[in-house]
CSV table of C-alpha atoms in Angstrom, one decimal:
chain,number,residue,atom,x,y,z
A,198,MET,CA,169.5,91.7,210.8
A,199,LYS,CA,172.9,90.8,209.4
A,200,ASN,CA,173.3,89.6,205.9
A,201,PRO,CA,174.3,85.9,206.0
A,202,ASP,CA,176.1,86.2,202.8
A,203,ALA,CA,178.3,89.0,204.0
A,204,GLY,CA,180.3,86.8,206.4
A,205,TRP,CA,181.3,87.4,210.0
A,206,ARG,CA,184.1,89.9,210.5
A,207,ASP,CA,184.9,88.8,214.1
A,208,ASN,CA,184.3,85.8,216.3
A,209,ALA,CA,182.4,88.0,218.8
A,210,ASP,CA,179.7,88.7,216.1
A,211,ALA,CA,179.3,85.0,215.3
A,212,PRO,CA,176.5,82.9,216.8
A,213,ASN,CA,177.4,80.6,219.6
A,214,ASP,CA,177.3,77.5,217.4
A,215,VAL,CA,179.8,78.9,214.9
A,216,VAL,CA,183.5,79.0,215.6
A,217,LEU,CA,185.8,80.7,213.2
A,218,LYS,CA,189.5,79.6,213.1
A,219,VAL,CA,192.0,82.4,212.4
A,220,VAL,CA,194.6,81.1,209.9
A,221,PRO,CA,197.6,83.4,209.4
A,222,ALA,CA,198.7,84.1,205.9
A,223,ARG,CA,201.6,82.0,204.7
A,224,TYR,CA,204.5,83.0,202.5
A,225,PRO,CA,206.3,79.9,201.4
A,226,TRP,CA,208.6,81.7,198.9
A,227,ARG,CA,209.6,84.2,201.5
A,228,ILE,CA,210.7,81.4,203.8
A,229,ALA,CA,212.5,79.6,201.0
A,230,GLY,CA,214.3,82.8,200.0
A,231,ALA,CA,215.4,83.4,203.6
A,232,ALA,CA,216.6,79.8,203.9
A,233,PHE,CA,218.6,80.2,200.7
A,234,ALA,CA,220.2,83.5,201.9
A,235,LEU,CA,221.0,81.9,205.3
A,236,PHE,CA,222.7,79.0,203.5
A,237,ILE,CA,224.8,81.3,201.3
A,238,ILE,CA,225.8,83.5,204.3
A,239,THR,CA,226.7,80.4,206.4
A,240,GLY,CA,229.0,79.1,203.6
A,241,VAL,CA,230.7,82.5,203.2
A,242,VAL,CA,231.3,82.8,206.9
A,243,GLN,CA,232.7,79.3,207.1
A,244,SER,CA,235.1,79.9,204.2
A,245,ILE,CA,236.4,83.1,205.7
A,246,ALA,CA,236.7,81.7,209.2
A,247,THR,CA,238.4,78.4,208.3
A,248,ASN,CA,240.7,79.6,205.4
A,249,PRO,CA,244.2,80.2,207.0
A,250,ARG,CA,245.2,82.4,204.1
A,251,TRP,CA,243.1,85.3,205.5
A,252,GLU,CA,245.8,85.5,208.3
A,253,TRP,CA,243.5,86.8,211.0
A,254,GLY,CA,246.4,86.8,213.4
A,255,VAL,CA,248.1,89.4,211.3
A,256,PHE,CA,244.9,91.3,211.0
A,257,ALA,CA,244.6,91.5,214.8
A,258,GLN,CA,248.2,92.6,215.1
A,259,TRP,CA,247.8,95.6,212.8
A,260,PHE,CA,244.2,96.6,213.5
A,261,PHE,CA,245.1,99.0,216.4
A,262,ASP,CA,248.6,99.8,215.3
A,263,PRO,CA,249.5,103.5,215.9
A,264,ALA,CA,250.3,104.0,212.2
A,265,ILE,CA,246.9,102.6,211.2
A,266,LEU,CA,245.1,104.8,213.8
A,267,ASN,CA,247.0,107.8,212.7
A,268,GLY,CA,245.9,107.2,209.1
A,269,LEU,CA,242.3,106.6,210.3
A,270,GLY,CA,242.4,110.0,212.0
A,271,LYS,CA,243.6,111.7,208.8
A,272,THR,CA,240.7,110.0,206.9
A,273,LEU,CA,238.1,111.2,209.5
A,274,LEU,CA,239.6,114.7,209.5
A,275,LEU,CA,239.5,114.9,205.7
A,276,THR,CA,235.8,113.7,205.7
A,277,LEU,CA,234.8,116.2,208.3
A,278,LEU,CA,236.5,119.2,206.8
A,279,SER,CA,235.5,118.3,203.2
A,280,THR,CA,231.9,117.8,204.3
A,281,LEU,CA,231.8,121.1,206.2
A,282,PHE,CA,233.4,123.2,203.4
A,283,GLY,CA,231.5,121.4,200.6
A,284,SER,CA,228.2,121.9,202.4
A,285,ILE,CA,228.8,125.6,202.9
A,286,LEU,CA,229.9,126.2,199.3
A,287,GLY,CA,227.2,123.8,198.0
A,288,THR,CA,224.5,125.7,199.8
A,289,GLY,CA,225.7,129.0,198.3
A,290,LEU,CA,225.8,127.5,194.9
A,291,ALA,CA,222.2,126.0,195.3
A,292,LEU,CA,220.8,129.4,196.3
A,293,ALA,CA,222.7,131.1,193.4
A,294,ARG,CA,221.1,128.5,191.0
A,295,LEU,CA,217.7,129.5,192.3
A,296,ALA,CA,218.4,133.2,192.2
A,297,ARG,CA,216.7,135.5,189.7
A,298,SER,CA,220.0,137.0,188.7
A,299,TRP,CA,221.1,135.5,185.4
A,300,LEU,CA,224.7,136.2,186.3
A,301,LEU,CA,224.6,134.3,189.6
A,302,ASN,CA,222.6,131.5,187.9
A,303,ALA,CA,225.1,131.2,185.1
A,304,LEU,CA,228.2,131.2,187.4
A,305,ALA,CA,226.7,128.6,189.7
A,306,TRP,CA,225.7,126.4,186.8
A,307,SER,CA,229.1,126.6,185.2
A,308,TYR,CA,230.8,125.6,188.5
A,309,ILE,CA,228.6,122.6,188.9
A,310,TRP,CA,229.0,121.6,185.3
A,311,LEU,CA,232.8,121.8,185.5
A,312,PHE,CA,233.4,119.9,188.8
A,313,ARG,CA,230.8,117.3,188.0
A,314,SER,CA,232.5,116.6,184.7
A,315,LEU,CA,236.1,116.3,186.0
A,316,PRO,CA,237.2,113.1,187.8
A,317,LEU,CA,238.3,113.7,191.4
A,318,LEU,CA,241.7,112.2,190.7
A,319,LEU,CA,242.3,114.7,187.9
A,320,VAL,CA,241.3,117.6,190.2
A,321,LEU,CA,243.7,116.5,192.9
A,322,ILE,CA,246.6,116.1,190.5
A,323,ILE,CA,246.0,119.5,188.9
A,324,LEU,CA,245.8,121.2,192.3
A,325,TYR,CA,248.9,119.4,193.5
A,326,ASN,CA,250.8,120.9,190.5
A,327,PHE,CA,249.2,124.3,190.8
A,328,ALA,CA,252.5,125.8,191.9
A,329,TYR,CA,254.0,125.0,188.5
A,330,LEU,CA,251.3,127.2,186.9
A,331,TYR,CA,251.5,130.1,189.4
A,332,ASP,CA,254.4,130.9,191.6
A,333,SER,CA,252.3,133.1,193.9
A,334,LEU,CA,248.7,134.0,194.7
A,335,SER,CA,247.8,137.6,194.9
A,336,LEU,CA,244.8,139.8,195.5
A,337,GLY,CA,244.5,143.2,193.8
A,338,VAL,CA,242.8,145.3,191.1
A,339,PRO,CA,242.7,143.4,187.8
A,340,PHE,CA,244.7,144.9,184.8
A,341,THR,CA,246.6,147.2,187.2
A,342,SER,CA,249.7,147.0,189.3
A,343,ILE,CA,247.8,147.5,192.6
A,344,THR,CA,248.2,144.5,194.8
A,345,PHE,CA,246.8,144.1,198.3
A,346,PHE,CA,248.1,140.6,199.2
A,347,THR,CA,250.6,138.1,197.7
A,348,HIS,CA,251.8,134.8,199.0
A,349,ALA,CA,253.9,131.9,197.6
A,350,THR,CA,251.8,129.1,196.3
A,351,THR,CA,254.1,126.4,197.6
A,352,ASP,CA,253.6,127.6,201.1
A,353,LEU,CA,249.8,127.5,200.8
A,354,LEU,CA,249.1,124.2,199.1
A,355,ASP,CA,250.7,121.3,200.9
A,356,GLN,CA,249.4,117.7,200.6
A,357,PHE,CA,246.7,118.1,203.3
A,358,SER,CA,245.4,121.4,202.0
A,359,VAL,CA,245.3,120.1,198.4
A,360,ALA,CA,243.3,117.1,199.6
A,361,VAL,CA,240.8,119.1,201.5
A,362,LEU,CA,240.5,121.7,198.7
A,363,GLY,CA,240.0,119.1,196.0
A,364,LEU,CA,237.5,117.0,197.9
A,365,SER,CA,235.5,120.2,199.0
A,366,LEU,CA,235.4,121.6,195.5
A,367,VAL,CA,234.0,118.4,193.9
A,368,GLN,CA,231.7,117.7,196.9
A,369,ALA,CA,230.2,121.2,196.7
A,370,ALA,CA,229.0,120.6,193.1
A,371,TYR,CA,227.1,117.5,194.0
A,372,THR,CA,225.8,119.0,197.3
A,373,ALA,CA,224.5,122.0,195.4
A,374,GLU,CA,222.3,119.9,193.2
A,375,ILE,CA,221.0,117.9,196.2
A,376,ILE,CA,220.1,121.0,198.1
A,377,ARG,CA,218.5,122.6,195.0
A,378,GLY,CA,216.4,119.5,194.4
A,379,GLY,CA,215.2,119.6,198.0
A,380,ILE,CA,214.3,123.3,197.9
A,381,VAL,CA,212.4,122.8,194.5
A,382,GLY,CA,210.5,119.9,196.1
A,383,VAL,CA,209.0,122.2,198.8
A,384,ASP,CA,205.4,123.1,197.9
A,385,GLN,CA,205.1,126.4,196.1
A,386,GLY,CA,202.4,127.5,198.5
A,387,GLN,CA,205.0,127.6,201.3
A,388,HIS,CA,207.0,130.2,199.3
A,389,GLU,CA,203.9,132.2,198.6
A,390,ALA,CA,202.8,132.1,202.2
A,391,ALA,CA,206.2,133.2,203.5
A,392,ALA,CA,206.2,136.1,201.0
A,393,ALA,CA,202.7,137.1,202.0
A,394,LEU,CA,203.8,137.4,205.6
A,395,GLY,CA,206.3,140.0,204.5
A,396,LEU,CA,209.4,138.1,205.6
A,397,PRO,CA,212.7,139.1,204.0
A,398,PRO,CA,214.2,136.6,201.5
A,399,TYR,CA,216.9,135.3,203.8
A,400,ARG,CA,214.4,134.6,206.6
A,401,ARG,CA,212.0,132.9,204.1
A,402,THR,CA,214.9,130.7,202.9
A,403,PHE,CA,216.6,129.8,206.2
A,404,HIS,CA,213.6,129.7,208.6
A,405,ILE,CA,210.8,128.2,206.4
A,406,ILE,CA,212.0,126.7,203.1
A,407,LEU,CA,215.3,125.0,204.1
A,408,PRO,CA,213.9,123.3,207.3
A,409,GLN,CA,211.2,121.6,205.1
A,410,ALA,CA,213.6,120.8,202.3
A,411,LEU,CA,216.0,119.0,204.8
A,412,ARG,CA,213.6,116.0,204.9
A,413,ALA,CA,214.4,115.4,201.2
A,414,ILE,CA,218.0,116.6,201.4
A,415,LEU,CA,219.2,114.5,204.3
A,416,PRO,CA,219.0,110.9,202.8
A,417,THR,CA,220.8,111.8,199.6
A,418,GLY,CA,223.2,114.1,201.5
A,419,PHE,CA,224.2,111.4,203.9
A,420,ASN,CA,224.8,109.1,200.9
A,421,GLU,CA,227.2,111.7,199.6
A,422,VAL,CA,229.0,111.9,202.9
A,423,ILE,CA,229.4,108.2,203.1
A,424,SER,CA,230.8,108.2,199.5
A,425,LEU,CA,233.1,111.0,200.5
A,426,ALA,CA,234.4,109.0,203.5
A,427,LYS,CA,235.3,106.1,201.1
A,428,GLY,CA,236.5,108.5,198.4
A,429,THR,CA,239.2,110.0,200.7
A,430,SER,CA,241.2,106.9,199.7
A,431,ILE,CA,241.9,108.5,196.3
A,432,VAL,CA,244.2,111.0,198.0
A,433,TYR,CA,246.8,108.3,198.1
A,434,VAL,CA,248.1,109.8,194.8
A,435,LEU,CA,249.3,112.7,196.9
A,436,SER,CA,251.3,110.3,199.1
A,437,MET,CA,249.4,111.6,202.1
A,438,PRO,CA,249.3,109.1,205.0
A,439,GLU,CA,245.6,108.6,205.3
A,440,LEU,CA,244.1,105.1,206.0
A,441,PHE,CA,244.4,103.5,202.6
A,442,TYR,CA,247.9,104.9,201.8
A,443,THR,CA,249.2,103.8,205.3
A,444,VAL,CA,247.9,100.3,204.6
A,445,GLN,CA,249.6,100.3,201.2
A,446,VAL,CA,253.0,101.4,202.7
A,447,ILE,CA,252.8,98.6,205.3
A,448,TYR,CA,251.9,95.7,203.0
A,449,ASN,CA,254.5,96.8,200.5
A,450,ARG,CA,257.0,96.4,203.2
A,451,THR,CA,255.7,93.2,204.9
A,452,GLN,CA,254.0,91.6,201.8
A,453,GLN,CA,251.0,90.8,204.0
A,454,VAL,CA,248.5,92.2,201.5
A,455,ILE,CA,245.2,90.5,202.3
A,456,PRO,CA,245.1,90.9,206.1
A,457,LEU,CA,246.1,94.6,205.8
A,458,LEU,CA,243.5,95.2,203.2
A,459,MET,CA,241.0,93.6,205.6
A,460,VAL,CA,242.2,96.0,208.2
A,461,ALA,CA,241.3,99.0,206.0
A,462,SER,CA,238.0,97.3,204.9
A,463,VAL,CA,236.8,96.8,208.5
A,464,TRP,CA,237.7,100.4,209.5
A,465,TYR,CA,235.8,101.7,206.4
A,466,LEU,CA,232.8,99.5,207.5
A,467,CYS,CA,233.0,101.1,211.0
A,468,ILE,CA,233.0,104.6,209.6
A,469,THR,CA,230.0,104.0,207.2
A,470,THR,CA,228.1,102.2,210.0
A,471,VAL,CA,228.5,105.1,212.4
A,472,LEU,CA,227.4,107.5,209.6
A,473,SER,CA,224.4,105.3,208.8
A,474,VAL,CA,223.3,105.3,212.5
A,475,LEU,CA,223.8,109.0,212.7
A,476,GLN,CA,221.7,109.4,209.5
A,477,HIS,CA,218.8,107.4,211.1
A,478,PHE,CA,218.7,109.7,214.2
A,479,VAL,CA,219.0,112.9,212.3
A,480,GLU,CA,216.3,111.9,209.8
A,481,ASN,CA,214.0,111.0,212.7
A,482,TYR,CA,214.7,114.4,214.4
A,483,PHE,CA,213.8,116.4,211.3
A,484,ALA,CA,210.7,114.2,210.6
A,485,ARG,CA,209.0,115.4,213.8
A,486,GLY,CA,205.5,116.7,213.2
A,487,VAL,CA,205.2,114.8,209.9
A,488,VAL,CA,202.3,112.3,209.9
A,489,ARG,CA,203.4,109.1,208.2
A,490,GLN,CA,202.6,105.5,208.7
A,491,ARG,CA,205.7,103.7,209.9
A,492,ARG,CA,206.1,99.9,209.7
A,493,PRO,CA,206.0,98.4,213.2
A,494,ALA,CA,209.1,96.8,214.6
A,495,ARG,CA,209.4,93.0,214.2
A,496,LEU,CA,209.1,92.5,218.0
A,497,THR,CA,205.8,94.4,218.0
A,498,LEU,CA,204.5,92.3,215.0
A,499,PHE,CA,205.5,89.1,216.9
A,500,ARG,CA,203.6,90.2,220.0
A,501,ARG,CA,200.5,91.1,218.0
A,502,SER,CA,200.6,87.7,216.3
A,503,ALA,CA,201.0,85.9,219.6
A,504,THR,CA,198.2,87.8,221.2
A,505,LEU,CA,195.9,87.1,218.2
A,506,LYS,CA,196.6,83.4,218.3
A,507,GLU,CA,196.0,83.3,222.1
A,508,SER,CA,192.7,85.1,221.7
A,509,SER,CA,191.7,82.6,218.9
A,510,ASP,CA,192.5,79.6,221.1
A,511,VAL,CA,190.5,81.0,224.0
A,512,ARG,CA,187.4,81.6,221.8
A,513,SER,CA,187.8,78.1,220.3
A,514,ALA,CA,187.8,76.6,223.8
């Protein structure tokens, strides 16, 4: 016999003369907050759409201009190359930080400490004036006259190479700490199990540890890539025609400052949006095989609510 004080969990268990009404939970403050946010957004959109000083006609004129698209291409290329080189160097630094060799550990720590301490703008300016310090770069035996290779510095470090080198060096320092944190976050039992199987260190690292660490590395790593895409605007100090510098040159000539800044803003929004979507799919790919409770989509929640309400109405009738 059921305990009458325990209550009925479902209408199907209730007697025929008892009808329970399902009342959904209500969140009045959530609705009020959503209404307030919608009010603010509507006001902002109205002010931007109706204020003629935004000069949206000028915005449309310059948005697909060849000069703007050329600057956008330089920005994307800087982001791609700096991410690639920074990730390769950062991975090496992270592995050196985790190595048992005190020399490798000290060298990697010193590199990370140095380039995380120096502002990116300062690094770019020093590299751009590197030819003042050294007329040529050479490879040979230290403290002897034996030289295997030499080349003029001015021929090696132009504006683009300085930008890629500076962004990559600074990015590698942050990437190294992100990767190191992901590797340290892997359960120690995984390291011990891989070692017990007799796998060599490089296979343990690249086939067992890193694939698991990627789930922790990817979110923070993509944040760094997005910051790097926006940070490429700092290379304007080298007078390199990337997106932001190109916009500056144009509005200094035409005095149409706001619409051209909006052109740059929208293109940066497009870049970060694409990277965010890519992050979503990459994270889902590497999360395969991991059991975790994901929040249902809003459409699924709406269907469940409608089905529950319909079932309650049928039972009430």
